[in-house]
Amino acid sequence: MNILVLGSGGREHAIALKISQSAKLEQLFVAPGNAGTSEIATNFEVGVNDFEGVKALVLREKIDLVVVGPEDPLVNGVHDFFLNDDALKDVSVIGPQKAAAELEGSKEFAKEFMMRHQIPTAAYESFTSETVEKGYDFLETLKPPYVLKADGLAAGKGVLILQDLDEAKAELKSMLLDSKFGSASATVVIEEFLDGIELSCFVLTDGTNYKILPTAKDYKRIGEGDTGLNTGGMGAISPVPFADESFLHKIERQVVQPTVKGLKKDKLPYVGFIFIGLIKVGEEPKVIEYNVRMGDPETEVVVPRIKNDLVDILTAMAKGKLNEINLDIDQRTATTVMAVSGGYPEAYEKGKEITGIESIKDSLVFHAGTKKDDGKVVTNGGRVIAITSLGNDFQEALQKCYQNMEKLHFDGMYYRKDLGFDL
Ligand code: AMP
Ligand code: GLY
């Protein structure tokens, strides 16, 4: 089979590496990819939202299956684009169609879906510029902290958690009336604050059958002790030690099953990954969000624990035969630590030479923001490289990550040294 992975981050490098190990693979392509994917696949300079460019590539290279990494092209309808094109309609696409991708594309859509299918989540109401006064009244009925969410995609920045009522009202006004997050905040969801510990559950579905992948937990803040600005994710651990058998069973019964059944009932076509963000409140799972893709850097700890041939899994998903797959999961713990550019998540420089990659032998190195420049590997993004290790527990795995981080170098390199501090 010829396979194309769309995207350019650590997630796509991890997925591509796993695909590259399959006996079923003939040729592997990544668009646009990074320096890491260029070592195991052919990169093409085609953007993930350039559907015509993707089409030309798919036809020229006789691609059989496309794995969509990020949410943007899914929310923009890349799967529908394939289905509606005579030359592309027989190519398998892993990723939901546009209508189903709204689970990530619109928070209000996701909340309504959860209400309809009795999936546990925070109580909420949503508001627009016309109902801003009602929004102030609703805030007055809540206790702090106040949770305000821009309805649309806002590059992970659209959620505000505020302690002060007046500040919450001011932010609501700025989101609804001053387009704080552009059109993404034309509608704002205000919801009950959930107090608990976060984890993520990853599900594969072919629209009817599902398989649950290992849980993971990421570390979103830039600073140690989970302080400072939000990032795309500074590291991750899988499995999550506090998610025991009985809690996982609750997640499956109360969240995963009604989600997959709900998609079918609502005629939302879904072949792909579902990333369910959860908070454990007491002993109960509550959904904080759906993403219609894998997480990054969660993929860098979840995928290395899958022992199956990933191409077998993807093919079964595309054919509606996921029930025929028996997942085989490595019981060890995987951890990943992300090295980022100095200044990230605010302004940072690119083009810094990265050295030491080849001296890392006993861990996996996943490139995120890197590119080749004159034969050298240089930084090309905020998140630069993730190092993933396996161990008997998260402490052992992390120790290996940190030992190997010492071998890596680029100007301004920073990483968190406290992952797992809260476990
Ligand atoms: P989201 O983009 O929906 O994942 O929200 C970003 C982050 O805000 C989450 O990872 C949580 O840490 C936090 N968050 C979102 N919703 C809530 C909530 N209802 N209660 C507490 N924290 C929340
Ligand atoms: N690490 C969080 C995400 O991928 O959305």
XYZ file of C-alpha atoms and ligand atoms in Angstrom:
451
model
C 0.000 0.000 0.000
C 1.014 3.585 -0.571
C 0.186 5.812 2.369
C 0.165 9.576 2.892
C 0.278 11.211 6.311
C -0.900 14.847 6.432
C 0.806 17.107 8.976
C 4.223 18.180 10.175
C 4.478 17.659 13.920
C 5.695 15.095 16.428
C 2.312 13.369 16.144
C 2.786 12.831 12.418
C 6.395 11.659 12.865
C 5.228 9.090 15.454
C 2.402 7.855 13.202
C 4.695 7.757 10.150
C 7.393 5.839 12.019
C 4.896 3.200 13.103
C 3.494 2.909 9.560
C 7.044 2.652 8.163
C 7.521 -0.555 10.193
C 4.620 -2.321 8.472
C 5.176 -5.181 6.036
C 2.059 -3.995 4.170
C 3.644 -0.672 3.250
C 5.084 0.011 -0.174
C 5.699 3.758 -0.154
C 5.192 6.336 2.566
C 4.701 10.057 2.006
C 4.279 12.931 4.446
C 2.985 16.402 3.552
C 4.480 18.722 4.502
C 6.456 16.710 7.116
C 9.664 17.710 8.884
C 13.341 16.698 9.037
C 12.441 13.566 11.020
C 9.800 12.315 8.589
C 12.194 12.899 5.668
C 14.399 10.108 7.100
C 11.623 7.491 6.915
C 9.326 8.799 4.154
C 9.216 11.169 1.190
C 8.173 14.665 2.215
C 6.161 16.883 -0.113
C 5.823 20.649 0.267
C 2.029 20.587 0.218
C 0.052 22.296 2.983
C -2.600 20.313 4.871
C -5.360 22.694 3.749
C -4.262 22.765 0.110
C -6.794 20.133 -1.001
C -5.996 20.524 -4.720
C -2.306 20.079 -3.935
C -3.100 16.981 -1.873
C -5.239 15.640 -4.736
C -2.422 16.036 -7.264
C -0.037 14.241 -4.909
C -2.466 11.392 -4.208
C -3.100 10.789 -7.919
C 0.535 11.094 -8.971
C 1.859 8.745 -6.259
C -1.124 6.350 -6.395
C -1.890 6.736 -2.701
C -4.318 4.161 -1.259
C -4.821 5.601 2.212
C -4.485 9.053 3.791
C -4.076 9.605 7.537
C -5.037 13.144 8.537
C -2.995 14.353 11.528
C -4.340 17.795 12.555
C -7.939 18.998 13.001
C -7.880 21.915 10.563
C -8.244 19.992 7.288
C -10.909 17.754 8.884
C -12.976 20.713 10.052
C -12.469 22.182 6.550
C -13.877 18.999 5.018
C -10.899 17.142 3.533
C -12.639 13.777 3.889
C -15.759 15.113 2.100
C -13.496 16.567 -0.611
C -12.212 13.040 -1.319
C -15.685 11.477 -1.299
C -17.061 14.108 -3.670
C -14.297 13.686 -6.248
C -14.602 10.841 -8.759
C -10.850 10.374 -8.980
C -10.406 10.280 -5.180
C -13.530 8.626 -3.841
C -11.945 5.167 -3.543
C -8.958 6.415 -1.554
C -9.395 5.648 2.155
C -9.243 8.636 4.493
C -8.654 8.232 8.229
C -10.401 11.180 9.867
C -14.072 12.127 10.265
C -16.165 13.944 7.671
C -16.846 17.648 8.143
C -20.199 17.239 9.909
C -18.604 14.997 12.549
C -15.460 17.129 12.844
C -17.732 19.821 14.311
C -17.283 17.944 17.587
C -13.956 19.766 17.737
C -14.849 22.671 15.429
C -17.659 23.944 17.654
C -17.808 23.687 21.445
C -21.541 24.399 21.355
C -22.090 21.551 18.883
C -20.082 19.235 21.160
C -22.077 20.276 24.256
C -25.391 19.725 22.453
C -24.160 16.294 21.307
C -23.261 15.357 24.890
C -26.623 16.551 26.220
C -28.504 14.618 23.525
C -26.685 11.393 24.359
C -26.482 11.793 28.152
C -22.695 11.945 28.178
C -21.432 13.400 31.486
C -20.060 16.931 31.100
C -20.134 20.307 32.865
C -23.431 22.212 32.951
C -23.367 25.105 30.453
C -25.179 27.781 28.492
C -24.096 29.515 25.308
C -24.341 33.154 24.314
C -23.918 35.447 21.295
C -23.601 39.240 20.886
C -27.412 39.452 21.058
C -27.586 37.693 24.418
C -24.544 39.197 26.127
C -26.706 40.672 28.941
C -28.133 37.208 29.629
C -24.539 35.986 29.748
C -23.734 38.485 32.535
C -26.827 37.266 34.435
C -25.766 33.641 33.987
C -22.272 34.417 35.298
C -23.869 35.931 38.403
C -25.590 32.619 39.156
C -22.242 30.743 39.106
C -19.479 30.459 41.661
C -15.866 31.201 40.660
C -13.775 30.130 38.875
C -15.658 31.022 35.670
C -14.997 28.999 32.503
C -15.481 30.847 29.180
C -14.952 29.011 25.895
C -14.847 30.452 22.399
C -17.102 28.218 20.321
C -14.783 27.837 17.320
C -11.183 26.781 16.728
C -8.824 29.251 18.416
C -5.481 27.396 18.230
C -5.896 26.067 21.786
C -6.201 29.587 23.244
C -9.982 29.956 23.315
C -10.617 28.820 26.897
C -10.410 31.340 29.745
C -10.637 30.406 33.418
C -11.200 33.458 35.614
C -11.468 33.970 39.357
C -13.156 37.347 39.363
C -16.781 38.006 38.311
C -16.108 41.470 36.857
C -13.157 40.145 34.910
C -15.306 37.288 33.605
C -17.948 39.766 32.427
C -15.300 41.946 30.770
C -13.817 38.934 28.968
C -17.257 37.771 27.867
C -17.857 41.226 26.403
C -14.487 41.239 24.678
C -15.096 37.790 23.175
C -18.636 38.507 21.967
C -18.551 42.193 21.112
C -14.872 42.882 20.298
C -14.112 39.558 18.545
C -11.286 38.693 20.945
C -10.797 35.377 19.127
C -12.146 36.573 15.781
C -15.163 34.687 14.477
C -14.291 31.792 16.817
C -15.773 33.773 19.725
C -18.987 34.904 17.976
C -20.571 32.304 20.247
C -19.252 31.671 23.777
C -19.983 28.666 25.959
C -19.946 29.410 29.691
C -19.678 26.314 31.805
C -19.471 25.007 35.317
C -15.905 24.645 36.617
C -14.930 21.022 37.168
C -12.479 20.384 39.950
C -10.372 17.281 39.423
C -7.459 15.730 37.607
C -7.280 15.609 33.802
C -6.586 12.710 31.505
C -7.272 11.811 27.903
C -8.817 8.741 26.362
C -8.166 7.846 22.716
C -10.643 5.860 20.697
C -10.455 4.349 17.218
C -13.738 3.945 15.392
C -14.952 2.815 11.974
C -18.341 4.387 12.681
C -19.781 1.249 14.278
C -17.047 -0.600 16.127
C -14.526 0.985 18.448
C -11.244 0.154 20.170
C -9.887 2.053 23.152
C -6.216 2.967 23.022
C -4.131 3.569 26.162
C -4.903 6.646 28.261
C -2.441 9.523 28.471
C -1.958 12.769 30.299
C -0.193 15.798 28.881
C 1.471 18.779 30.549
C 0.189 21.932 28.885
C 1.817 24.813 30.754
C 5.252 26.129 29.852
C 6.489 26.369 33.462
C 7.313 23.772 36.073
C 4.561 22.976 38.556
C 2.066 23.659 35.734
C 2.548 27.416 35.762
C 2.734 30.081 33.079
C 1.266 30.156 29.593
C -0.503 27.315 27.840
C 1.418 25.484 25.128
C 0.535 22.743 22.669
C 1.932 20.326 25.264
C 5.346 19.993 26.939
C 5.288 16.257 27.544
C 3.033 13.288 28.229
C 2.743 10.031 30.150
C 0.887 6.828 29.235
C -0.828 5.068 30.918
C -2.217 7.441 33.527
C -1.538 5.712 36.868
C -4.716 6.949 38.595
C -7.001 5.525 35.888
C -7.593 2.071 37.362
C -9.667 -0.763 35.909
C -12.961 0.356 37.431
C -12.502 3.979 36.329
C -11.621 2.852 32.781
C -14.751 0.748 32.768
C -16.791 3.844 33.686
C -15.188 5.794 30.855
C -16.089 3.055 28.399
C -19.696 2.687 29.582
C -20.565 6.307 30.286
C -18.536 8.099 27.619
C -17.112 5.945 24.811
C -20.158 3.793 24.088
C -22.696 6.644 24.026
C -20.279 8.713 21.914
C -19.883 6.060 19.206
C -23.604 5.204 19.285
C -24.481 8.907 19.227
C -22.365 9.524 16.128
C -24.183 6.753 14.318
C -27.618 7.829 15.519
C -26.986 11.451 14.491
C -25.612 10.284 11.098
C -22.221 11.852 11.707
C -19.822 9.798 9.545
C -16.738 8.973 11.567
C -13.776 6.828 10.575
C -10.860 7.977 12.669
C -9.432 8.827 16.036
C -11.531 10.386 18.797
C -9.535 12.170 21.487
C -11.714 12.619 24.573
C -10.458 15.133 27.130
C -11.715 14.138 30.580
C -11.629 15.358 34.148
C -11.906 12.821 36.963
C -14.230 14.496 39.463
C -14.255 12.295 42.558
C -14.639 8.884 40.945
C -16.639 10.123 37.951
C -15.401 10.892 34.424
C -16.658 14.126 32.858
C -15.929 15.190 29.294
C -14.306 18.596 28.839
C -13.768 18.352 25.114
C -13.670 16.218 22.021
C -10.880 16.415 19.488
C -11.281 14.666 16.165
C -7.639 13.605 15.867
C -4.857 12.249 18.041
C -3.190 14.495 20.607
C 0.269 15.953 20.275
C 2.399 15.006 22.282
C 0.034 12.226 23.480
C 0.573 10.325 20.204
C 4.284 10.148 21.012
C 3.448 8.003 24.080
C 0.337 6.153 22.877
C 1.494 4.927 19.457
C 4.839 3.469 20.638
C 2.843 1.236 23.042
C 0.779 -0.318 20.224
C 2.355 -3.636 19.242
C 0.016 -4.346 16.305
C 0.879 -3.444 12.740
C -0.679 0.038 12.456
C -1.487 -0.471 8.770
C -3.660 -3.477 9.691
C -5.549 -1.267 12.146
C -5.978 1.613 9.685
C -7.138 -0.741 6.926
C -9.661 -2.375 9.256
C -10.974 1.088 10.206
C -11.386 2.081 6.567
C -13.234 -1.177 5.778
C -15.573 -1.050 8.792
C -13.917 -4.151 10.240
C -12.326 -2.783 13.371
C -14.081 -5.578 15.300
C -11.591 -7.998 13.693
C -8.606 -6.304 15.368
C -7.258 -7.412 18.739
C -5.201 -4.607 20.160
C -1.905 -5.698 21.656
C -0.547 -3.037 24.025
C 2.903 -2.838 25.603
C 2.286 -2.897 29.366
C 5.261 -0.653 30.105
C 4.886 3.084 30.699
C 5.852 5.536 27.959
C 6.857 9.120 28.666
C 7.757 11.909 26.291
C 9.499 15.204 26.985
C 9.304 18.075 24.503
C 12.248 20.391 23.821
C 11.010 23.828 22.783
C 12.502 27.031 21.358
C 13.475 29.790 23.806
C 10.553 32.224 24.161
C 7.853 29.706 23.154
C 4.802 29.922 23.404
C 5.406 33.613 22.712
C 7.820 34.892 20.037
C 10.814 32.664 19.323
C 13.541 32.366 16.702
C 13.858 29.614 14.110
C 16.765 28.173 12.144
C 18.956 27.121 15.115
C 21.133 24.111 14.393
C 20.180 20.989 16.388
C 23.004 18.653 17.402
C 23.229 15.376 19.304
C 20.214 13.594 17.760
C 22.312 10.673 16.453
C 23.817 10.030 19.908
C 20.386 9.123 21.330
C 20.140 5.342 20.950
C 17.835 3.933 23.618
C 14.907 6.351 23.227
C 12.722 7.398 20.309
C 13.309 10.857 18.873
C 10.275 12.488 17.282
C 10.752 15.688 15.344
C 8.092 18.385 15.765
C 9.303 21.761 14.462
C 12.439 20.878 12.482
C 13.632 21.086 8.903
C 16.719 20.265 6.870
C 18.833 23.201 5.842
C 21.998 22.515 3.828
C 22.252 19.004 5.288
C 21.865 20.275 8.848
C 18.769 19.795 11.020
C 17.527 23.177 12.264
C 14.635 24.379 14.426
C 11.495 25.375 12.545
C 8.827 25.820 15.221
C 8.046 26.376 18.892
C 7.932 22.724 19.821
C 11.073 21.218 18.310
C 11.800 17.612 19.339
C 10.152 15.063 21.633
C 12.126 12.261 23.264
C 10.048 9.186 24.164
C 11.184 6.372 26.474
C 9.637 3.211 27.873
C 10.117 1.987 31.443
C 8.591 -0.165 34.139
C 7.062 2.951 35.669
C 6.885 6.601 34.685
C 9.841 7.522 36.879
C 12.101 5.049 35.091
C 10.889 6.125 31.644
C 11.291 9.821 32.485
C 14.808 9.289 33.762
C 15.764 7.884 30.359
C 14.132 10.848 28.592
C 16.017 13.332 30.750
C 19.360 11.531 30.330
C 18.917 11.706 26.572
C 17.762 15.346 26.636
C 21.245 16.183 27.969
C 22.699 14.969 24.670
C 20.507 17.243 22.590
C 21.431 20.842 21.924
C 20.207 23.947 20.151
C 20.401 27.621 20.950
C 17.694 28.591 23.479
C 16.520 24.998 24.058
C 14.148 24.565 27.021
C 12.214 21.636 28.463
C 10.284 20.915 31.652
C 12.127 18.761 34.193
C 9.150 18.090 36.485
C 6.801 15.873 34.461
C 4.789 13.490 36.640
C 5.137 15.835 39.639
C 1.390 15.630 40.241
C 1.009 11.849 40.061
P -10.287 22.792 26.223
O -9.705 23.618 25.117
O -11.774 22.658 26.198
O -9.547 21.490 26.385
O -9.919 23.547 27.567
C -8.586 23.871 27.862
C -8.295 23.553 29.300
O -9.157 24.304 30.144
C -8.556 22.109 29.661
O -7.464 21.296 29.358
C -8.811 22.218 31.138
O -7.581 22.305 31.850
C -9.499 23.534 31.292
N -10.956 23.393 31.340
C -11.812 23.357 30.304
N -13.084 23.230 30.719
C -13.043 23.175 32.059
C -14.031 23.039 33.088
N -15.334 22.981 32.808
N -13.604 22.989 34.351
C -12.294 23.083 34.659
N -11.320 23.220 33.746
C -11.683 23.271 32.470
N -1.894 17.964 23.646
C -3.176 18.477 23.448
C -3.690 18.415 22.082
O -3.133 17.786 21.197
O -4.712 19.029 21.835
